[in-house]
mmCIF file of C-alpha atoms in Angstrom:
data_model
loop_
_atom_site.group_PDB
_atom_site.id
_atom_site.type_symbol
_atom_site.label_atom_id
_atom_site.label_comp_id
_atom_site.label_asym_id
_atom_site.label_seq_id
_atom_site.Cartn_x
_atom_site.Cartn_y
_atom_site.Cartn_z
ATOM 1 C CA GLU Q 1 90.475 100.339 112.561
ATOM 2 C CA ALA Q 2 93.373 98.636 111.439
ATOM 3 C CA ALA Q 3 96.005 97.439 114.544
ATOM 4 C CA VAL Q 4 100.004 97.883 113.241
ATOM 5 C CA THR Q 5 101.951 96.760 116.429
ATOM 6 C CA GLN Q 6 106.090 96.808 116.563
ATOM 7 C CA SER Q 7 108.291 96.537 119.441
ATOM 8 C CA PRO Q 8 111.190 97.550 120.353
ATOM 9 C CA ARG Q 9 109.507 101.382 120.222
ATOM 10 C CA ASN Q 10 113.581 102.354 121.277
ATOM 11 C CA LYS Q 11 116.898 99.885 120.835
ATOM 12 C CA VAL Q 12 120.338 100.995 120.566
ATOM 13 C CA THR Q 13 122.869 98.686 119.771
ATOM 14 C CA VAL Q 14 126.150 98.155 118.747
ATOM 15 C CA THR Q 15 128.351 98.104 116.232
ATOM 16 C CA GLY Q 16 128.150 94.772 114.309
ATOM 17 C CA GLY Q 17 125.579 93.737 116.587
ATOM 18 C CA ASN Q 18 122.301 91.569 116.107
ATOM 19 C CA VAL Q 19 118.730 93.153 116.177
ATOM 20 C CA THR Q 20 115.241 91.934 115.431
ATOM 21 C CA LEU Q 21 112.139 93.825 115.359
ATOM 22 C CA SER Q 22 108.979 92.463 115.390
ATOM 23 C CA CYS Q 23 105.414 93.086 113.644
ATOM 24 C CA ARG Q 24 102.245 92.287 114.125
ATOM 25 C CA GLN Q 25 98.906 92.930 112.383
ATOM 26 C CA THR Q 26 95.628 92.306 113.889
ATOM 27 C CA ASN Q 27 93.415 92.988 111.045
ATOM 28 C CA SER Q 28 93.942 89.944 108.674
ATOM 29 C CA HIS Q 29 96.327 92.353 105.928
ATOM 30 C CA ASN Q 30 97.685 90.182 103.851
ATOM 31 C CA TYR Q 31 100.317 92.367 103.003
ATOM 32 C CA MET Q 32 103.364 93.580 104.794
ATOM 33 C CA TYR Q 33 106.056 95.601 105.026
ATOM 34 C CA TRP Q 34 109.009 97.399 106.648
ATOM 35 C CA TYR Q 35 109.649 101.078 105.646
ATOM 36 C CA ARG Q 36 113.232 103.329 107.036
ATOM 37 C CA GLN Q 37 112.983 107.098 107.662
ATOM 38 C CA ASP Q 38 115.826 109.550 107.393
ATOM 39 C CA THR Q 39 115.524 113.120 107.248
ATOM 40 C CA GLY Q 40 116.115 114.304 103.705
ATOM 41 C CA HIS Q 41 114.787 110.574 102.037
ATOM 42 C CA GLY Q 42 111.853 109.903 103.680
ATOM 43 C CA LEU Q 43 109.978 106.262 103.853
ATOM 44 C CA ARG Q 44 112.142 103.806 101.829
ATOM 45 C CA LEU Q 45 110.858 100.622 101.550
ATOM 46 C CA ILE Q 46 113.424 98.277 102.658
ATOM 47 C CA HIS Q 47 111.244 94.552 102.340
ATOM 48 C CA TYR Q 48 107.595 93.438 101.768
ATOM 49 C CA SER Q 49 105.615 90.148 102.105
ATOM 50 C CA TYR Q 50 101.956 89.046 101.005
ATOM 51 C CA GLY Q 51 101.962 86.328 102.874
ATOM 52 C CA ALA Q 52 103.064 83.669 105.461
ATOM 53 C CA GLY Q 53 106.608 82.636 103.566
ATOM 54 C CA ASN Q 54 106.862 85.277 101.377
ATOM 55 C CA LEU Q 55 109.474 88.093 100.914
ATOM 56 C CA GLN Q 56 109.952 90.691 98.205
ATOM 57 C CA ILE Q 57 112.941 92.790 97.934
ATOM 58 C CA GLY Q 58 112.517 96.851 97.953
ATOM 59 C CA ASP Q 59 114.757 99.653 97.265
ATOM 60 C CA VAL Q 60 117.149 98.976 100.364
ATOM 61 C CA PRO Q 61 117.340 95.770 101.243
ATOM 62 C CA ASP Q 62 121.397 95.616 101.747
ATOM 63 C CA GLY Q 63 122.313 94.449 105.557
ATOM 64 C CA TYR Q 64 118.064 93.988 105.786
ATOM 65 C CA LYS Q 65 116.696 90.349 106.086
ATOM 66 C CA ALA Q 66 113.051 89.753 106.635
ATOM 67 C CA THR Q 67 111.053 86.802 108.145
ATOM 68 C CA ARG Q 68 107.247 86.891 107.274
ATOM 69 C CA THR Q 69 105.997 83.671 109.430
ATOM 70 C CA THR Q 70 102.800 83.818 109.314
ATOM 71 C CA GLN Q 71 99.998 86.206 107.909
ATOM 72 C CA GLU Q 72 100.128 88.343 111.483
ATOM 73 C CA ASP Q 73 103.988 88.253 112.260
ATOM 74 C CA PHE Q 74 106.072 89.519 110.066
ATOM 75 C CA PHE Q 75 110.013 90.743 111.245
ATOM 76 C CA LEU Q 76 113.281 92.740 110.708
ATOM 77 C CA LEU Q 77 116.359 91.114 110.942
ATOM 78 C CA LEU Q 78 119.536 93.085 111.256
ATOM 79 C CA GLU Q 79 122.686 90.250 111.707
ATOM 80 C CA LEU Q 80 125.630 92.792 111.127
ATOM 81 C CA ALA Q 81 123.798 96.338 113.144
ATOM 82 C CA SER Q 82 126.367 98.880 111.099
ATOM 83 C CA PRO Q 83 125.639 103.180 112.471
ATOM 84 C CA SER Q 84 124.206 103.640 108.794
ATOM 85 C CA GLN Q 85 120.836 101.921 109.935
ATOM 86 C CA THR Q 86 120.528 103.992 112.877
ATOM 87 C CA SER Q 87 117.304 105.397 111.300
ATOM 88 C CA LEU Q 88 112.876 105.565 112.719
ATOM 89 C CA TYR Q 89 111.638 101.798 110.626
ATOM 90 C CA PHE Q 90 107.771 101.511 110.072
ATOM 91 C CA CYS Q 91 105.936 98.543 109.539
ATOM 92 C CA ALA Q 92 102.603 98.835 107.824
ATOM 93 C CA SER Q 93 99.966 96.500 106.426
ATOM 94 C CA SER Q 94 97.814 96.213 103.981
ATOM 95 C CA GLY Q 95 94.659 93.934 102.283
ATOM 96 C CA THR Q 96 93.676 93.723 99.024
ATOM 97 C CA GLY Q 97 90.466 94.574 96.863
ATOM 98 C CA GLY Q 98 89.212 97.900 96.536
ATOM 99 C CA SER Q 99 91.160 99.999 100.041
ATOM 100 C CA GLY Q 100 93.502 97.427 100.007
ATOM 101 C CA ASN Q 101 95.918 100.261 98.237
ATOM 102 C CA THR Q 102 95.497 101.746 102.231
ATOM 103 C CA LEU Q 103 98.500 101.406 103.831
ATOM 104 C CA TYR Q 104 98.116 100.899 107.698
ATOM 105 C CA PHE Q 105 101.586 102.192 109.849
ATOM 106 C CA GLY Q 106 102.762 101.118 113.443
ATOM 107 C CA GLU Q 107 103.725 102.980 115.494
ATOM 108 C CA GLY Q 108 107.595 102.950 114.937
ATOM 109 C CA SER Q 109 111.448 101.480 116.231
ATOM 110 C CA ARG Q 110 113.920 104.201 116.863
ATOM 111 C CA LEU Q 111 116.871 102.203 116.414
ATOM 112 C CA ILE Q 112 120.604 103.589 117.534
ATOM 113 C CA VAL Q 113 123.675 101.853 116.592
ATOM 114 C CA VAL Q 114 126.964 102.902 118.063
ATOM 115 C CA ALA R 1 110.835 102.528 87.247
ATOM 116 C CA GLN R 2 108.866 104.895 89.616
ATOM 117 C CA LYS R 3 109.474 107.789 91.492
ATOM 118 C CA VAL R 4 108.099 110.453 93.393
ATOM 119 C CA THR R 5 109.988 114.084 94.233
ATOM 120 C CA GLN R 6 108.206 116.848 96.410
ATOM 121 C CA THR R 7 110.073 119.799 95.963
ATOM 122 C CA GLN R 8 109.129 121.957 99.070
ATOM 123 C CA THR R 9 110.921 121.337 102.258
ATOM 124 C CA SER R 10 108.695 123.316 104.409
ATOM 125 C CA ILE R 11 105.826 125.405 103.973
ATOM 126 C CA SER R 12 104.048 127.915 106.945
ATOM 127 C CA VAL R 13 100.854 129.231 106.616
ATOM 128 C CA MET R 14 98.208 131.090 108.733
ATOM 129 C CA GLU R 15 95.421 129.297 110.249
ATOM 130 C CA LYS R 16 92.512 129.436 107.854
ATOM 131 C CA THR R 17 93.781 129.489 105.111
ATOM 132 C CA THR R 18 94.716 127.450 102.407
ATOM 133 C CA VAL R 19 97.837 125.305 101.485
ATOM 134 C CA THR R 20 99.142 123.899 98.225
ATOM 135 C CA MET R 21 101.793 121.298 98.380
ATOM 136 C CA ASP R 22 103.016 119.470 95.209
ATOM 137 C CA CYS R 23 104.100 116.329 94.571
ATOM 138 C CA VAL R 24 105.345 114.921 90.683
ATOM 139 C CA TYR R 25 105.675 111.382 89.898
ATOM 140 C CA GLU R 26 107.480 108.595 86.835
ATOM 141 C CA THR R 27 106.209 105.765 85.899
ATOM 142 C CA GLN R 28 106.070 103.896 82.862
ATOM 143 C CA ASP R 29 102.889 101.725 83.968
ATOM 144 C CA SER R 30 99.418 103.391 82.492
ATOM 145 C CA SER R 31 97.214 102.430 85.079
ATOM 146 C CA TYR R 32 98.052 103.826 88.787
ATOM 147 C CA PHE R 33 97.391 104.707 92.301
ATOM 148 C CA LEU R 34 98.123 108.413 94.198
ATOM 149 C CA PHE R 35 98.293 108.990 97.809
ATOM 150 C CA TRP R 36 99.267 111.918 100.398
ATOM 151 C CA TYR R 37 99.479 110.686 103.844
ATOM 152 C CA LYS R 38 99.960 112.734 107.005
ATOM 153 C CA GLN R 39 102.433 112.037 109.721
ATOM 154 C CA THR R 40 102.080 113.766 113.105
ATOM 155 C CA ALA R 41 104.345 115.216 115.241
ATOM 156 C CA SER R 42 104.072 112.313 118.031
ATOM 157 C CA GLY R 43 105.126 110.092 114.035
ATOM 158 C CA GLU R 44 102.121 108.103 113.911
ATOM 159 C CA ILE R 45 101.241 107.939 109.727
ATOM 160 C CA VAL R 46 97.783 108.003 108.632
ATOM 161 C CA PHE R 47 96.101 107.849 105.189
ATOM 162 C CA LEU R 48 94.538 111.280 103.260
ATOM 163 C CA ILE R 49 93.102 110.934 100.555
ATOM 164 C CA ARG R 50 93.799 109.103 97.300
ATOM 165 C CA GLN R 51 93.342 109.354 93.459
ATOM 166 C CA ASP R 52 93.163 106.577 90.785
ATOM 167 C CA SER R 53 94.664 107.546 87.082
ATOM 168 C CA TYR R 54 91.985 106.702 85.454
ATOM 169 C CA LYS R 55 89.469 109.329 87.302
ATOM 170 C CA LYS R 56 89.445 112.011 86.164
ATOM 171 C CA GLU R 57 87.803 113.815 88.933
ATOM 172 C CA ASN R 58 89.739 115.393 91.324
ATOM 173 C CA ALA R 59 89.441 113.646 94.819
ATOM 174 C CA THR R 60 88.589 115.313 97.701
ATOM 175 C CA VAL R 61 88.244 113.977 101.387
ATOM 176 C CA GLY R 62 86.185 117.052 104.529
ATOM 177 C CA HIS R 63 88.808 120.603 103.989
ATOM 178 C CA TYR R 64 91.807 117.719 101.756
ATOM 179 C CA SER R 65 90.978 117.973 97.674
ATOM 180 C CA LEU R 66 93.689 117.199 95.307
ATOM 181 C CA ASN R 67 94.903 118.773 91.873
ATOM 182 C CA PHE R 68 95.509 115.493 89.336
ATOM 183 C CA GLN R 69 97.110 116.927 86.897
ATOM 184 C CA LYS R 70 97.349 113.797 85.058
ATOM 185 C CA PRO R 71 99.628 115.142 81.065
ATOM 186 C CA LYS R 72 102.179 116.865 83.531
ATOM 187 C CA SER R 73 101.868 114.272 86.400
ATOM 188 C CA SER R 74 101.627 115.830 88.942
ATOM 189 C CA ILE R 75 98.859 115.856 92.222
ATOM 190 C CA GLY R 76 98.943 119.042 94.795
ATOM 191 C CA LEU R 77 97.655 118.442 97.910
ATOM 192 C CA ILE R 78 95.099 121.370 99.249
ATOM 193 C CA ILE R 79 94.489 121.858 102.561
ATOM 194 C CA THR R 80 91.414 124.334 102.637
ATOM 195 C CA ALA R 81 90.904 125.867 106.269
ATOM 196 C CA THR R 82 93.251 124.979 107.946
ATOM 197 C CA GLN R 83 93.980 124.631 110.808
ATOM 198 C CA ILE R 84 96.530 124.598 114.480
ATOM 199 C CA GLU R 85 96.407 120.816 113.819
ATOM 200 C CA ASP R 86 97.129 120.708 110.241
ATOM 201 C CA SER R 87 100.457 120.527 111.061
ATOM 202 C CA ALA R 88 102.744 117.775 109.819
ATOM 203 C CA VAL R 89 104.366 116.340 107.322
ATOM 204 C CA TYR R 90 102.765 115.861 104.092
ATOM 205 C CA PHE R 91 104.269 112.672 101.841
ATOM 206 C CA CYS R 92 103.062 111.974 99.130
ATOM 207 C CA ALA R 93 103.247 108.180 97.569
ATOM 208 C CA MET R 94 102.725 106.189 94.734
ATOM 209 C CA ARG R 95 102.021 102.825 93.793
ATOM 210 C CA GLU R 96 102.159 101.049 89.798
ATOM 211 C CA ASP R 97 98.986 99.008 89.401
ATOM 212 C CA GLN R 98 101.571 96.300 88.375
ATOM 213 C CA GLY R 99 104.299 96.852 90.576
ATOM 214 C CA GLY R 100 102.395 95.271 93.797
ATOM 215 C CA ARG R 101 101.258 96.546 96.582
ATOM 216 C CA ALA R 102 104.550 98.449 97.773
ATOM 217 C CA LEU R 103 103.880 102.242 97.632
ATOM 218 C CA ILE R 104 106.826 104.037 96.793
ATOM 219 C CA PHE R 105 106.789 108.041 99.046
ATOM 220 C CA GLY R 106 108.562 111.253 98.450
ATOM 221 C CA THR R 107 109.862 113.019 101.003
ATOM 222 C CA GLY R 108 108.017 114.917 102.698
ATOM 223 C CA THR R 109 106.671 118.557 103.376
ATOM 224 C CA THR R 110 106.900 119.984 106.247
ATOM 225 C CA VAL R 111 103.925 122.501 107.148
ATOM 226 C CA SER R 112 103.962 124.704 110.169
ATOM 227 C CA VAL R 113 100.629 126.307 110.614
ATOM 228 C CA SER R 114 100.423 129.497 113.172
ATOM 229 C CA PRO R 115 97.252 130.922 115.101
#
């Protein structure tokens, strides 16, 4: 079973603040993703990566940076947080090959920007 | 650009009955992959079932099955003999074969199963 761990699980920050969400996966998956979940919008892709040092832009990237430092670790950075970024953030990972389409999700990180 | 649409916001059913959820998708790619995921009340998101576009036979896993209608760009999820534990939010998702490995999700359908 793939293991994806996110931290922090809950975070409150002020407008203009700096936030880093961390994600670690322990199954040697090549692909990692950041999604945000909002009522009425489902899961929307922010950024993803297919390996250390690689970054691909998703569908809602504005206001977010991401960095993949190792195969295991993928970070989402909000450098000037805004109330519109209040959301539930999910990290996920997937491998390659026949089962590579299956995403394994972390537990989610709830961010509130006041 | 790819798009996934789930028009049913919520469905309520009685335990042990069958529930069907709709999903339509848009893609320019001739090869793609379709998925259903479940999000439980605790927030956990888990993979349920998948359909590859080149396969004609509908996928089935346990009491989950798919109704794949390729000409209509439709991939419905059918849950038979529903249980209370099937109460959850169900997401339809798609990945194009040529578009990397990122999944695009629909907005979800909330299913409530009553005893």
